[in-house]
Structure formats: structure tokens, C-alpha cells
Amino acid sequence: MKIKATILNGLQLAGLGAFDPVVRLLSGENPSAQLPKIGQFILMPIGGFALFLAVWTIAASSIQTRYGSIPNPKAVWVAGSQLLAAHQKTTADRQQFYVDRDKQAKEYVEKAATLRTAAADPKNAALKDRLDEAAVKNDGLAASTMKRKYAGSPSYLDQIRTSLLTVFTGFVLASAIAIPVGILCGLSPVFMACVNPFIQIFKPVSPLAWLPIVMIVVGALYTTDPSEAWFEKSFISSAITVALCSLWPTLTNTALGVASIDKDYINVARVLQLSPSSRVFKIILPASLPLMFTGLRISLGVGWMVLIAAEMLAQNPGLGKFVWDMFQNGSSETLAQIMVAVFTIGGIGFLLDRIMIVCQRMVSFDSAVSA
Amino acid sequence: MAFLELDGVSKSFTVNGKTKPVLREINLSIEQGEFVAIVGFSGSGKTTLMSLMAGLILPDEGEVRLHGERVTGPSPNRGIVFQNYSLLPWLTVFENVKLAVDQVCRGWTTERKRERVLEYLKMVNLSPAAQKRPAQLSGGMRQRVSVARTLAMDPEVLLLDEPLGALDALTRATLQDEIERIWERDRKTCVLITNDLDEALLLADRIIPMTAGPGATLGPSFAVDAERPRDRRAIAKGAEFKHLRRELTEWLLTVARQQPTLPVSAPSSPQHPVVSGAAT
Ligand SMILES: Nc1ncnc2c1ncn2[C@@H]1O[C@H](COP(=O)(O)OP(=O)(O)OP(=O)(O)O)[C@@H](O)[C@H]1O
Ligand SMILES: [Mg+2]
């Protein structure tokens, strides 16, 4: 029974309450109470999805585009499998490339070593200079070989990984700015009055407008040698654009959470004569955490939407660039692959939102689940 | 000089540009170790009076003094049990009380602080609930956490704002006994706000009725001389309590409602007229 309660709690926490009746049914609870719920919350959505697929299949065959007819669900499924297969091939290729590269570099290093031993031999005294020269040349070759990177195009899963990394970086950046500023805004009406005009004006700006500015500024400031840089310029531009567009919901929600904190909590802090810092950390922050997380959740959603546009424009490897490339090299598979991308983007967005919901439930102190 | 004094205190609130007097000409002096109950209609300004004594708000006129020193802000030595509990919902019961202990018992070892928290939780019979969150507790339990938190600050004055208002009769009786027990133990100066005359008769040395607002003020003191611990049955049936209850009810229903021309307790005389002393 304890296991059942834990599972039910977990489902509730993850926002998967729809599967609640299934667990109850399996554990032997009265079917007549659970079956209607299963019908409503599980069969109905499945039915809706099936209907959607049917309409899609029919519609697909009747619309002709310059890339042929619109792919039906099966074609999209096939395109998805092909992308996965291509990923496996790319991964194997890449591994092979690095194995070969390292082997080659090792050969150069060994050759250099042999040349040096030869040069040290008094018998070859006449050739010493030339041998040394050759050794140094081999050293150089080894070093430049090690710098070579796999140049093949990234696979679909690599693109997804880059996208996730970009959105995560942008999100962290946005949170790092929005939360402190939001707290200050909530604490001080004066500060809020200063910042509010910027919030109002910049909040509605489209990522497509931010991106060129960000790219130019990043281009000017980020002058590290590309072969040594940790991040690519396009990656940084996309991440910053994501941050610029997604920080507003967190900022405004944090400010609201801090400003609308229950007066009773403040009174407790006053009677206890808490210092300003413990007032912030022990009362104000925990009290505004639920609203802050609401903001973070919206921010992550916005960030994920913005990311695709930013990647398309910045040509940052990622799902956005994938879609753009597919569009550009238009083949018969273009549409199917773009649709795979659409479902991937939707699925990942959904998962990210779920994760944030779980976090939100964990910090919300009103629900008993959090205990 | 009395221990806690309110001297000609008035307070009004301004909402949407309209100034609304809530309290006027409040004069009250409370001796050390005294248990005073204030009874009054809902909305008459009882919580406002408490906040003034706690220093959470400052009077427009007059002043509140503790040991003859003017009160200018809240402090842990005037512990208040808020009408709505005001527990911090993200902290467990233990942590709620610990917040107060941490603040008052600086320099203590962690272990000693922990013991103190547990001691006060035990005092209000909440040891088993220490790790629960307020949302998981019943109203009565929350109220007791709130009392434990305030007592753990070891205040000089205990301000109880309708601490049992939201409870059913049975729980109420239990908690009244607990308050009585705790008060007997430490004999702290105590101000209790209540709308239950029997509760006031059970616990207080002195009962002060409050007139209905706006511009409420305090009426005369009614001393309750009965010995402690008092018996509930005696309060329900005893002639002296009946008499006292009738007088108080009479006063609340007639004088207190005569607004706004009511007999204000003279600001010049600190001594309130004692109307009745019930002898056991
Ligand atoms: N901060 C405030 N701003 C404006 N008006 C206030 C404020 N606090 C209290 N009031 C007003 O003062 C009056 C008295 O309020 P108070 O809370 O002191 O009543 P009370 O006697 O404690 O009532 P209850 O028995 O219902 O708790 C009410 O009319 C209320 O509207
Ligand atoms: Mg009140």
C-alpha cells in the first residue's frame, strides 16, 4: 500500500495525474470507479490523437507542393528513423576519425623520438642538424594533427544536444540576471520605478530584432582565436538572445512575488528583529519562491521558442539550423524531416515544461505533496 | 509607574484619502504579572490595539510605554500571538519555533537551541508534529505552534490576539487550560483579546470591555477576584460570575453601542473604576 501511495504521489508531482486510475485499477481498486476516469483521461486523448493522424493522412495525399506531396505520418516516421540511423553512422565516423587522428599523431611523435635518438648518436654527427630539423618538423606535424577536428556535419541528435545546451545556457544566464534584479525591484519601489520603463519597452521585442545586435556585439567583444575558444560565436549569440528574450517573465514574477509577500510574514520578521539579510533569505525569498518558479517556467518555455528562431538566423548548429538547412537543400525528404523536427521541438518543449512543473511543485509550500 | 502603559493613544487609518478613526483616547495601565482580558465587538479595533502594544504600528497621538520607556517599534520582549497564526508555511513546526529561538538565544550551542525548541513544543503537546508543515496541521495545532514560538522568545509581555477564536468548543477548553497552566508557571504579564466572555472570566484578573468602533475606546475595568484555577462549572453557574457576566454584557450592549457620544475614560485619571469584584 505504501508503494502505491508513493507512486500516486509521484504521478501527482509530475503532473501525470491522468495515470492515477490505472495505478489504482492495477492495485485492485474498484474498477467501476476507475474505468470511467481511464476512459476520460487516457482513452479520449489517445482517440483524439488517432483522429488527428487520420485527418493528416487524408489531407497529406491531397496537397501537392514543389517537394512532392505532403508526407503522411508513416513517411515522417521513416524520416525519423533515417535520422537516427544517420546519427549512428556519424557517431561511428567521428570515432573512427579521432582514432585515426590520434594514431597518426602518435606516429609523428614516435618518428620525432627516433630522429632525436639518431641525432644524439655521435656516429651521425655530420647529419645532426638535419636530423634535429626533421624532428622539430615532426613535432609540429603531431601538434597540428591533434588540433584537427571532425568536419563532417553534425547528426540530428548532435543538433538536439547543441540546442539543449544553448537553451540551458541562455536560461541560466537569464535567471542569473532576472532573479536578483527582480528581488531588488520587489524590495524597493524606487528601484522598480527606475527599471520599469526598460522592462515595458524591451519585454515585447522579438528575438529577430535582438539577434543582429547581439551578433555584432559578440563579434566585437569575443575575439578569442576560434581554434582555442571554448564556445563558438554563434552559440554565444544564440544563448544571449535566448536570455534577453526569456528573462522578463522571471523578472516580473519575482518582483511581484517579493512585493506581494504576506504582511504577516513581515510582521513576524519585525517582531523577531531579523537582520536585513536574514529577512531576505529566511522570509522574503522562500515566500516568493512559488511565484519565482512560475516565472522561471514561463521563461524556459519562451527561451525554447526563441531558440529555434535564433539558431536559424545565427547559423548556430542546432534544431533551428537543421530546419533551415533542410529548407535550403530542398529534397523529397525535406518536408518529412522538418516535420520530425517539429515533433522533436514540441516533445522537448513539453518535457522541459514538465520538469519545471515538478520543480514548481517541490517549492510550493501549500501543497502537502512537498513534505 | 505601571509596567505597561497606554497613555491617550489614538490611531486612525487613511484609506483612499478618507481618514477613519479606529481607536481614540485609549488609557490603560497593566501591572507586572497581571492577566488582562480585552473584550469587544468584531472590527472594533482590538487587533489594532495589540499591534500598537507590540510596536508594529505607532500611535497617531499619545504613547505606549513599557517600564516607562516609550515603545518605538516591535521587539521580541513583547511577544505577540497573531490572530491568524502567521506561521511560515515553508518551514516545519520545529523550524518555525527555531527561527524565534535562533534570534533570541544568540551565542547558544546548536544542541542547546534544539533542546529549547523541543522543550516549548512539548509544553504545547506538539512534540510528535515537530517535522510537519503548518499546512498539514489542524487549526488548533497551528495555534499552539504559534503560542510555542512566542513563548520560546521568552517575552516580558505576552500579547494574545484572539488565540482561540477559530477553534471548536472542546479544543478551546483544552487550550484555555494550557494557557492557564503556562501563565501559572511563569506569571508573565499577559494581554488577552477575546470575544468570549467565559474565556475572559476563566483566565483574566481584569476584564476591560471595548466600545464598538469607529473611534473605539476602552471601558471600565471589571476585576475578577476568583481564585485560580477556576472551575468551568462555577463560571457557568456561580452567582458571582453570573453577576459579572451580566454587568459586562449589559455594558457592551448599552454603553458600548452608544456611538459616538460615549463616556470616555478620563485621560487624567489612570485609575479605572472597578465596577465589581466577584468573591469566591
Ligand atoms: N492597516 C489598516 N488599514 C486600514 N484600515 C485598517 C487597517 N487595520 C485595521 N483597519 C480597520 O480598523 C478597524 C479595526 O480593525 P481591527 O483588525 O483592529 O479589528 P478587530 O477588533 O481586531 O476585529 P476582529 O475581532 O474581527 O479581529 C477595521 O474597521 C479595519 O477595517
Ligand atoms: Mg482582530
XYZ file of C-alpha atoms and ligand atoms in Angstrom:
683
model
C 0.000 0.000 0.000
C 2.882 2.294 0.809
C 4.363 1.724 -2.660
C 1.047 2.592 -4.234
C 0.805 5.821 -2.261
C 4.349 6.727 -3.297
C 3.593 6.058 -6.973
C 0.383 8.073 -6.804
C 2.212 10.927 -5.123
C 4.956 10.792 -7.727
C 2.441 10.905 -10.579
C 0.705 13.844 -8.973
C 4.004 15.631 -8.510
C 4.998 15.054 -12.135
C 1.629 16.295 -13.338
C 0.769 12.864 -14.690
C -2.390 12.567 -12.647
C -4.095 11.065 -15.714
C -2.456 7.723 -14.961
C -3.739 7.752 -11.403
C -6.745 5.499 -12.187
C -4.530 2.975 -13.992
C -2.389 2.508 -10.894
C -5.478 2.239 -8.744
C -7.036 -0.302 -11.103
C -3.880 -2.429 -11.188
C -3.695 -2.367 -7.414
C -7.174 -3.850 -7.289
C -9.373 -0.885 -6.534
C -12.991 -0.901 -7.619
C -12.950 -0.940 -11.466
C -16.331 0.720 -11.817
C -14.906 3.853 -10.209
C -11.636 3.846 -12.176
C -12.731 2.784 -15.666
C -14.704 5.956 -16.478
C -11.707 8.031 -15.426
C -9.390 5.948 -17.596
C -11.842 6.462 -20.438
C -11.882 10.191 -19.930
C -8.249 10.926 -19.238
C -6.418 8.267 -21.253
C -8.619 6.780 -23.957
C -10.022 10.127 -25.039
C -6.617 11.730 -25.649
C -5.470 8.599 -27.488
C -8.633 8.720 -29.578
C -8.042 12.387 -30.335
C -4.514 11.645 -31.456
C -5.682 8.803 -33.676
C -8.241 11.092 -35.257
C -5.515 13.664 -35.858
C -3.351 11.064 -37.600
C -6.281 10.002 -39.782
C -7.077 13.540 -40.879
C -3.406 14.161 -41.526
C -3.077 11.044 -43.688
C -6.053 12.002 -45.807
C -5.037 15.636 -46.114
C -1.423 14.734 -46.915
C -2.250 12.802 -50.050
C -4.365 15.610 -51.463
C -1.900 18.512 -51.145
C 0.919 18.813 -53.659
C 3.945 21.017 -53.043
C 7.098 21.605 -55.044
C 8.740 18.876 -52.971
C 6.013 16.398 -53.827
C 3.021 15.547 -51.736
C 2.912 16.362 -48.037
C 4.404 13.438 -46.144
C 1.938 11.285 -44.294
C 2.602 10.080 -40.717
C 4.360 6.981 -41.982
C 6.772 8.991 -44.136
C 7.586 11.176 -41.145
C 8.201 8.099 -39.052
C 10.551 6.738 -41.696
C 12.360 10.069 -41.935
C 12.809 9.993 -38.160
C 14.311 6.515 -38.251
C 16.630 7.573 -41.051
C 17.838 10.498 -38.996
C 18.570 8.142 -36.112
C 20.429 5.750 -38.401
C 22.406 8.673 -39.802
C 23.255 9.650 -36.253
C 24.697 6.228 -35.559
C 26.734 6.381 -38.724
C 28.018 9.866 -37.949
C 28.961 8.811 -34.446
C 30.889 5.841 -35.802
C 32.568 8.013 -38.433
C 33.573 10.534 -35.865
C 35.014 7.952 -33.550
C 36.959 6.466 -36.429
C 38.224 9.918 -37.379
C 39.571 10.570 -33.908
C 41.118 7.112 -33.638
C 42.870 7.663 -36.951
C 43.938 11.140 -35.987
C 45.434 10.034 -32.686
C 47.192 7.170 -34.386
C 48.711 9.490 -36.944
C 49.802 11.970 -34.301
C 51.382 9.188 -32.321
C 53.332 8.127 -35.405
C 54.697 11.649 -35.808
C 55.699 11.741 -32.145
C 57.434 8.383 -32.404
C 59.227 9.443 -35.560
C 60.433 12.604 -33.857
C 61.740 10.497 -30.972
C 63.634 8.155 -33.321
C 65.135 11.129 -35.151
C 66.289 12.616 -31.833
C 67.945 9.385 -30.724
C 69.654 9.233 -34.081
C 70.795 12.830 -33.766
C 72.235 12.123 -30.329
C 74.309 9.274 -31.735
C 77.928 10.516 -32.270
C 78.106 8.384 -35.450
C 75.607 10.708 -37.135
C 77.365 13.887 -36.015
C 77.525 15.162 -39.583
C 73.795 14.802 -40.069
C 72.875 16.141 -36.607
C 71.484 19.466 -37.779
C 69.294 17.930 -40.445
C 68.018 15.230 -38.103
C 67.113 17.828 -35.458
C 65.334 19.877 -38.039
C 63.300 16.865 -39.145
C 62.447 16.049 -35.516
C 61.119 19.544 -34.922
C 59.111 19.308 -38.130
C 57.549 16.063 -36.916
C 56.734 17.686 -33.557
C 54.909 20.397 -35.444
C 53.019 17.879 -37.538
C 51.940 15.976 -34.409
C 50.654 19.164 -32.795
C 48.711 20.305 -35.848
C 47.250 16.834 -36.315
C 45.939 16.842 -32.761
C 44.218 20.143 -33.482
C 42.235 18.730 -36.373
C 38.546 18.413 -35.630
C 35.914 16.220 -37.186
C 34.499 18.265 -40.033
C 31.532 16.110 -41.013
C 28.128 17.667 -40.461
C 26.625 17.045 -37.021
C 23.928 14.398 -36.763
C 20.355 15.104 -35.736
C 20.949 14.107 -32.115
C 24.053 16.324 -32.006
C 21.866 19.200 -33.149
C 19.401 18.441 -30.366
C 22.210 18.352 -27.842
C 23.513 21.723 -29.017
C 20.031 23.186 -28.838
C 19.511 21.942 -25.303
C 22.894 23.243 -24.257
C 22.163 26.631 -25.821
C 18.767 26.991 -24.246
C 20.114 25.872 -20.881
C 22.964 28.389 -21.042
C 20.578 31.149 -22.039
C 18.150 30.180 -19.312
C 20.816 30.146 -16.617
C 22.089 33.496 -17.848
C 18.565 34.930 -17.823
C 17.864 33.613 -14.322
C 21.158 34.940 -13.016
C 20.126 38.408 -14.140
C 16.369 38.296 -13.625
C 16.201 36.873 -10.098
C 18.462 39.409 -8.350
C 17.020 42.329 -10.314
C 13.507 41.048 -9.636
C 14.194 40.826 -5.918
C 15.555 44.372 -5.875
C 12.510 45.572 -7.816
C 10.185 43.887 -5.349
C 12.027 45.245 -2.340
C 12.410 48.828 -3.453
C 9.651 50.746 -5.202
C 12.237 53.347 -6.169
C 14.380 50.783 -7.951
C 11.254 49.378 -9.557
C 10.353 52.825 -10.853
C 13.814 53.119 -12.406
C 13.753 49.709 -14.065
C 10.120 49.552 -15.083
C 10.425 51.575 -18.326
C 13.101 49.197 -19.602
C 11.004 46.191 -18.732
C 7.985 47.597 -20.511
C 9.905 48.527 -23.636
C 12.211 45.532 -24.005
C 9.754 42.851 -22.988
C 7.837 42.772 -26.284
C 10.936 42.889 -28.516
C 11.182 39.940 -30.883
C 14.280 37.732 -30.824
C 14.755 38.511 -34.506
C 15.451 42.112 -33.576
C 17.820 41.282 -30.740
C 19.890 38.779 -32.644
C 21.704 41.103 -35.105
C 22.682 43.450 -32.269
C 23.869 40.569 -30.147
C 25.826 39.065 -33.034
C 27.565 42.329 -33.781
C 28.424 42.979 -30.153
C 29.576 39.426 -29.557
C 31.603 39.616 -32.743
C 33.314 42.743 -31.482
C 33.970 41.546 -27.947
C 34.601 37.844 -28.348
C 37.862 37.841 -30.226
C 39.406 34.660 -28.877
C 41.092 32.542 -31.539
C 38.355 30.192 -32.841
C 40.579 27.128 -32.562
C 41.131 27.798 -28.863
C 37.731 29.163 -27.917
C 35.513 27.044 -25.694
C 32.353 28.219 -27.369
C 31.531 29.204 -30.858
C 30.443 32.738 -31.519
C 27.124 31.595 -32.916
C 26.490 29.599 -29.758
C 27.112 32.623 -27.566
C 24.940 34.873 -29.726
C 22.059 32.403 -29.603
C 22.380 31.876 -25.861
C 22.441 35.609 -25.171
C 19.438 36.172 -27.433
C 17.563 33.430 -25.596
C 18.500 35.073 -22.308
C 17.407 38.540 -23.465
C 14.014 37.295 -24.536
C 13.338 34.920 -21.679
C 14.408 36.929 -18.672
C 11.284 39.111 -18.486
C 8.761 36.614 -17.122
C 11.148 35.624 -14.331
C 11.940 39.243 -13.574
C 8.343 40.415 -13.351
C 7.146 37.357 -11.433
C 9.990 37.572 -8.941
C 9.312 41.259 -8.422
C 5.631 40.553 -7.942
C 6.335 37.684 -5.560
C 8.634 39.788 -3.409
C 6.392 42.856 -3.464
C 3.210 40.986 -2.645
C 4.630 38.988 0.230
C 2.125 38.461 3.007
C 2.320 41.276 5.540
C 2.030 38.771 8.352
C 5.362 37.216 7.457
C 6.966 40.635 7.513
C 5.415 41.264 10.922
C 6.932 38.052 12.224
C 10.304 39.212 10.943
C 9.824 42.583 12.611
C 8.877 41.163 15.986
C 11.881 38.862 15.851
C 14.041 41.801 14.756
C 15.650 39.799 11.961
C 18.596 41.477 10.299
C 18.002 42.726 6.731
C 19.936 39.817 5.238
C 18.136 37.109 7.189
C 14.904 38.887 6.403
C 15.656 38.443 2.705
C 16.976 34.900 2.929
C 14.718 33.462 5.598
C 11.442 35.212 4.876
C 11.252 37.072 1.583
C 12.969 34.571 -0.714
C 11.181 31.461 0.495
C 7.870 33.273 0.466
C 8.282 34.411 -3.125
C 9.751 31.147 -4.400
C 6.491 29.772 -5.832
C 5.864 32.849 -7.969
C 9.519 32.956 -8.927
C 9.262 29.408 -10.229
C 6.125 30.259 -12.146
C 8.216 32.910 -13.860
C 11.110 30.527 -14.469
C 8.754 28.050 -16.057
C 7.359 30.641 -18.453
C 10.903 31.829 -19.166
C 12.095 28.384 -20.135
C 9.126 27.992 -22.473
C 9.804 31.354 -24.095
C 13.508 30.532 -24.308
C 12.848 27.299 -26.147
C 10.599 29.066 -28.657
C 13.091 31.854 -29.209
C 15.971 29.429 -29.561
C 14.765 27.927 -32.810
C 14.496 31.348 -34.424
C 17.850 32.423 -33.030
C 19.596 29.297 -34.283
C 18.142 29.706 -37.737
C 19.473 33.229 -38.018
C 22.755 32.822 -36.185
C 23.508 29.577 -38.016
C 24.306 28.034 -34.685
C 24.293 24.263 -35.030
C 21.026 23.147 -33.520
C 17.462 22.293 -34.362
C 16.826 25.732 -35.852
C 19.742 25.402 -38.223
C 18.655 21.885 -39.055
C 15.245 23.121 -40.126
C 16.815 25.920 -42.149
C 19.289 23.604 -43.861
C 16.550 21.168 -44.762
C 14.523 24.017 -46.200
C 17.506 25.235 -48.235
C 18.625 21.986 -49.803
C 15.037 21.016 -50.631
C 14.862 17.359 -51.459
C 11.942 14.983 -51.437
C 12.651 14.283 -47.789
C 12.746 17.927 -46.755
C 9.193 18.158 -45.546
C 9.250 14.884 -43.679
C 12.463 15.830 -41.895
C 11.180 19.254 -40.970
C 8.104 17.599 -39.533
C 10.300 15.297 -37.479
C 11.976 18.442 -36.200
C 8.601 19.961 -35.365
C 7.627 16.953 -33.278
C 11.028 16.903 -31.607
C 10.793 20.575 -30.736
C 7.286 20.079 -29.372
C 8.254 16.995 -27.400
C 11.297 18.606 -25.840
C 9.343 21.755 -25.010
C 6.747 19.577 -23.312
C 9.399 17.709 -21.328
C 11.101 20.916 -20.216
C 7.751 22.240 -19.045
C 7.086 19.034 -17.095
C 10.452 19.312 -15.390
C 9.680 22.878 -14.396
C 6.257 21.841 -13.101
C 7.898 19.271 -10.870
C 10.345 21.888 -9.564
C 7.467 24.280 -9.022
C 5.500 21.719 -7.044
C 8.530 20.932 -4.942
C 8.974 24.525 -3.830
C 5.313 25.324 -3.389
C 4.720 25.010 0.310
C 0.948 24.991 0.271
C 0.579 21.516 -1.158
C 1.068 18.626 1.209
C 2.991 16.803 -1.528
C 6.036 18.940 -0.930
C 6.633 17.479 2.510
C 4.603 53.794 37.170
C 2.848 50.763 35.807
C 4.625 48.062 33.842
C 2.849 48.563 30.531
C 1.034 51.825 29.930
C -1.017 53.286 27.129
C -1.398 56.985 27.553
C -4.001 58.838 25.476
C -3.378 56.642 22.458
C -5.312 57.359 19.256
C -4.999 55.696 15.895
C -6.728 56.240 12.594
C -6.207 54.739 9.172
C -6.377 56.597 5.913
C -7.845 54.620 3.068
C -8.435 56.234 -0.317
C -7.932 59.668 1.167
C -10.594 59.112 3.815
C -9.361 59.131 7.369
C -11.147 56.683 9.574
C -10.604 56.853 13.318
C -10.198 53.389 14.797
C -9.050 53.989 18.346
C -9.191 57.156 20.396
C -8.117 58.155 23.866
C -7.023 54.735 24.998
C -5.722 54.764 28.568
C -4.593 51.561 30.124
C -2.077 50.540 32.719
C -1.122 46.979 33.368
C 0.934 45.789 36.327
C 3.703 43.267 36.052
C 2.381 39.703 36.159
C -1.183 40.791 35.565
C -3.502 38.940 33.201
C -5.795 41.390 31.429
C -8.518 40.421 29.004
C -9.986 42.831 26.481
C -13.380 42.001 25.049
C -15.110 43.782 22.208
C -17.108 43.548 19.038
C -15.584 42.341 15.827
C -13.968 45.145 13.890
C -13.822 47.474 16.878
C -10.047 47.751 16.736
C -8.764 45.070 19.073
C -6.064 43.870 16.700
C -5.065 47.462 16.105
C -4.685 47.893 19.864
C -2.492 44.785 20.015
C -0.331 45.991 17.147
C 0.145 49.264 18.994
C 1.293 47.441 22.120
C 3.566 45.226 20.060
C 5.020 48.283 18.338
C 4.100 47.032 14.876
C 2.256 50.295 14.298
C 2.786 53.604 16.065
C 0.036 55.723 17.592
C -1.022 58.996 15.968
C -1.346 60.554 19.394
C -0.268 59.546 22.856
C 2.274 56.870 23.620
C 2.774 53.296 24.662
C 5.307 52.737 27.433
C 6.977 49.642 28.778
C 8.909 50.156 32.058
C 8.233 53.837 31.489
C 10.137 53.734 28.195
C 8.388 54.710 25.036
C 7.734 51.884 22.586
C 9.028 52.835 19.138
C 8.998 49.506 17.339
C 8.481 45.778 17.675
C 10.803 43.680 19.776
C 10.987 40.069 20.929
C 10.353 41.173 24.525
C 6.746 41.867 23.573
C 5.746 38.538 22.150
C 2.584 38.559 20.107
C 0.498 35.576 19.068
C -1.154 36.741 15.892
C -4.853 36.284 15.300
C -4.175 34.339 12.088
C -1.224 32.333 13.480
C 1.253 33.805 10.950
C 3.305 30.651 10.760
C 5.792 30.432 7.922
C 4.342 27.731 5.674
C 7.648 26.682 4.107
C 9.159 25.797 7.471
C 8.350 22.797 9.611
C 6.871 23.253 13.065
C 10.328 22.767 14.540
C 11.902 25.312 12.200
C 9.171 27.847 12.873
C 9.943 27.784 16.570
C 13.661 27.581 15.889
C 13.535 30.819 13.930
C 12.486 32.583 17.126
C 14.970 30.712 19.309
C 17.846 31.471 16.921
C 17.021 35.116 17.126
C 16.641 35.382 20.893
C 19.242 32.908 22.110
C 22.289 34.143 20.281
C 25.561 32.510 21.141
C 23.944 29.304 22.335
C 25.194 25.990 21.017
C 23.095 24.292 18.350
C 22.298 21.475 20.730
C 21.066 23.818 23.428
C 18.870 25.704 20.986
C 17.442 22.438 19.735
C 16.591 21.435 23.278
C 14.851 24.702 23.897
C 12.730 24.320 20.766
C 11.756 20.794 21.794
C 11.009 21.963 25.323
C 8.493 24.517 24.115
C 6.955 22.119 21.605
C 6.486 19.695 24.458
C 4.889 22.391 26.542
C 2.129 22.768 23.948
C 1.947 18.998 23.373
C 3.239 19.141 19.823
C 6.383 17.011 20.046
C 5.038 14.395 17.605
C 4.266 17.048 14.988
C 7.698 18.680 15.043
C 8.607 17.702 11.489
C 5.250 18.572 9.923
C 4.475 21.674 7.957
C 1.747 24.102 9.009
C -0.444 23.063 6.060
C -0.610 19.554 7.493
C -1.822 20.713 10.894
C -5.268 21.390 12.248
C -6.236 24.915 13.251
C -5.737 24.166 16.926
C -2.299 22.702 16.323
C -1.236 25.734 14.300
C -2.409 27.940 17.100
C -0.296 26.006 19.561
C 2.773 26.276 17.331
C 2.203 29.993 17.260
C 1.977 30.067 21.057
C 5.124 27.939 21.378
C 7.010 30.243 19.030
C 6.049 33.285 21.055
C 6.768 31.671 24.418
C 10.151 30.457 23.181
C 11.153 34.109 22.742
C 10.694 34.423 26.495
C 8.951 37.795 26.204
C 8.253 40.091 29.128
C 4.751 40.706 27.869
C 2.583 38.138 26.166
C 0.053 39.567 23.724
C -2.598 37.047 22.687
C -4.884 38.214 19.883
C -7.975 36.010 19.896
C -5.731 32.992 20.115
C -8.596 30.542 20.294
C -11.042 32.357 18.072
C -11.181 29.811 15.273
C -11.467 26.703 17.399
C -14.307 24.457 18.389
C -15.527 24.499 21.996
C -13.701 21.351 23.101
C -10.296 22.237 21.698
C -10.816 25.690 23.043
C -11.306 24.382 26.551
C -8.137 22.293 26.327
C -6.079 25.205 25.088
C -7.557 27.511 27.713
C -6.300 25.087 30.331
C -2.910 25.121 28.658
C -2.761 28.897 28.661
C -3.771 28.908 32.310
C -1.057 26.348 33.130
C 1.628 28.236 31.254
C 0.637 31.510 32.840
C 0.633 29.978 36.327
C 4.128 28.688 35.631
C 5.822 31.928 34.599
C 3.345 34.613 35.706
C 4.162 36.693 32.683
C 2.280 39.884 32.058
C -0.419 38.874 29.662
C -2.954 40.705 27.493
C -5.621 38.503 26.001
C -8.057 39.627 23.357
C -11.168 37.566 23.095
C -14.789 37.734 22.082
C -15.733 35.036 24.545
C -16.755 36.396 27.953
C -16.422 32.988 29.605
C -12.874 32.692 28.369
C -12.090 36.083 29.864
C -13.768 35.127 33.144
C -11.783 31.909 33.268
C -8.360 33.393 32.649
C -8.178 37.085 33.468
C -7.517 39.117 36.591
C -9.244 42.018 34.980
C -11.638 42.336 32.045
C -11.868 45.520 30.024
C -14.673 45.878 27.503
C -14.139 47.906 24.377
C -16.713 50.090 22.736
C -17.777 49.447 19.178
C -15.915 51.401 16.506
C -15.271 53.614 14.741
C -13.282 55.554 17.253
C -13.404 52.797 19.830
C -12.104 53.239 23.318
C -11.780 51.180 26.461
C -14.494 50.945 29.101
C -14.076 50.499 32.843
C -12.178 47.581 34.313
C -14.087 44.659 35.759
C -11.935 42.839 38.277
C -12.258 39.089 38.588
C -11.105 38.154 42.053
C -11.918 34.460 41.970
C -9.188 32.062 42.938
C -7.277 30.056 40.381
C -7.517 27.607 38.837
C -11.108 28.479 38.202
C -13.751 25.896 37.712
C -15.702 25.996 34.454
C -18.860 24.897 36.210
C -18.581 27.743 38.696
C -18.180 30.154 35.793
C -21.275 28.762 34.118
C -23.403 28.617 37.256
C -21.747 30.549 40.093
C -23.656 33.590 41.276
C -20.656 35.937 41.320
C -19.662 35.026 37.750
C -23.253 35.315 36.607
C -23.391 38.769 38.082
C -20.143 39.809 36.455
C -21.177 38.399 33.122
C -24.476 40.226 33.257
C -22.774 43.513 34.048
C -20.298 43.096 31.209
C -22.976 42.097 28.744
C -25.099 44.979 29.848
C -22.219 47.380 29.367
C -21.329 46.008 25.953
C -24.905 46.102 24.741
C -25.803 49.535 26.028
C -22.883 51.829 26.711
C -20.552 50.382 24.115
C -23.096 50.858 21.359
C -23.877 54.467 22.139
C -21.798 55.922 19.401
C -20.164 58.300 19.211
C -21.107 60.105 22.431
C -19.916 57.612 24.958
C -18.333 58.161 28.323
C -14.664 58.202 27.629
C -12.422 57.057 30.425
C -10.891 60.252 31.656
C -7.349 60.640 30.339
C -6.282 62.383 33.543
C -7.142 59.556 35.913
C -5.050 56.474 35.386
C -7.213 54.527 37.828
C -10.143 52.834 36.153
C -13.338 52.463 38.084
C -13.676 48.959 39.354
C -17.284 48.055 38.961
C -17.459 44.711 40.524
C -15.285 42.289 42.333
C -16.540 38.774 42.422
C -15.522 36.980 45.574
C -15.301 33.265 45.797
N -3.891 48.604 8.011
C -5.145 49.072 8.004
N -5.524 49.948 7.060
C -6.771 50.440 7.041
N -7.720 50.105 7.899
C -7.437 49.226 8.875
C -6.122 48.654 8.966
N -6.113 47.808 10.002
C -7.342 47.844 10.528
N -8.142 48.685 9.864
C -9.538 48.996 10.190
O -9.619 49.203 11.551
C -10.785 48.617 12.090
C -10.418 47.720 13.246
O -9.687 46.615 12.768
P -9.140 45.507 13.757
O -8.484 44.465 12.928
O -8.304 46.139 14.784
O -10.478 44.924 14.390
P -10.643 43.746 15.437
O -11.317 44.302 16.621
O -9.365 43.054 15.664
O -11.647 42.797 14.678
P -11.790 41.219 14.817
O -12.448 40.950 16.112
O -12.664 40.854 13.661
O -10.419 40.665 14.725
C -11.478 47.881 10.973
O -12.579 48.632 10.554
C -10.444 47.833 9.879
O -11.067 47.992 8.646
Mg -8.637 41.245 15.256
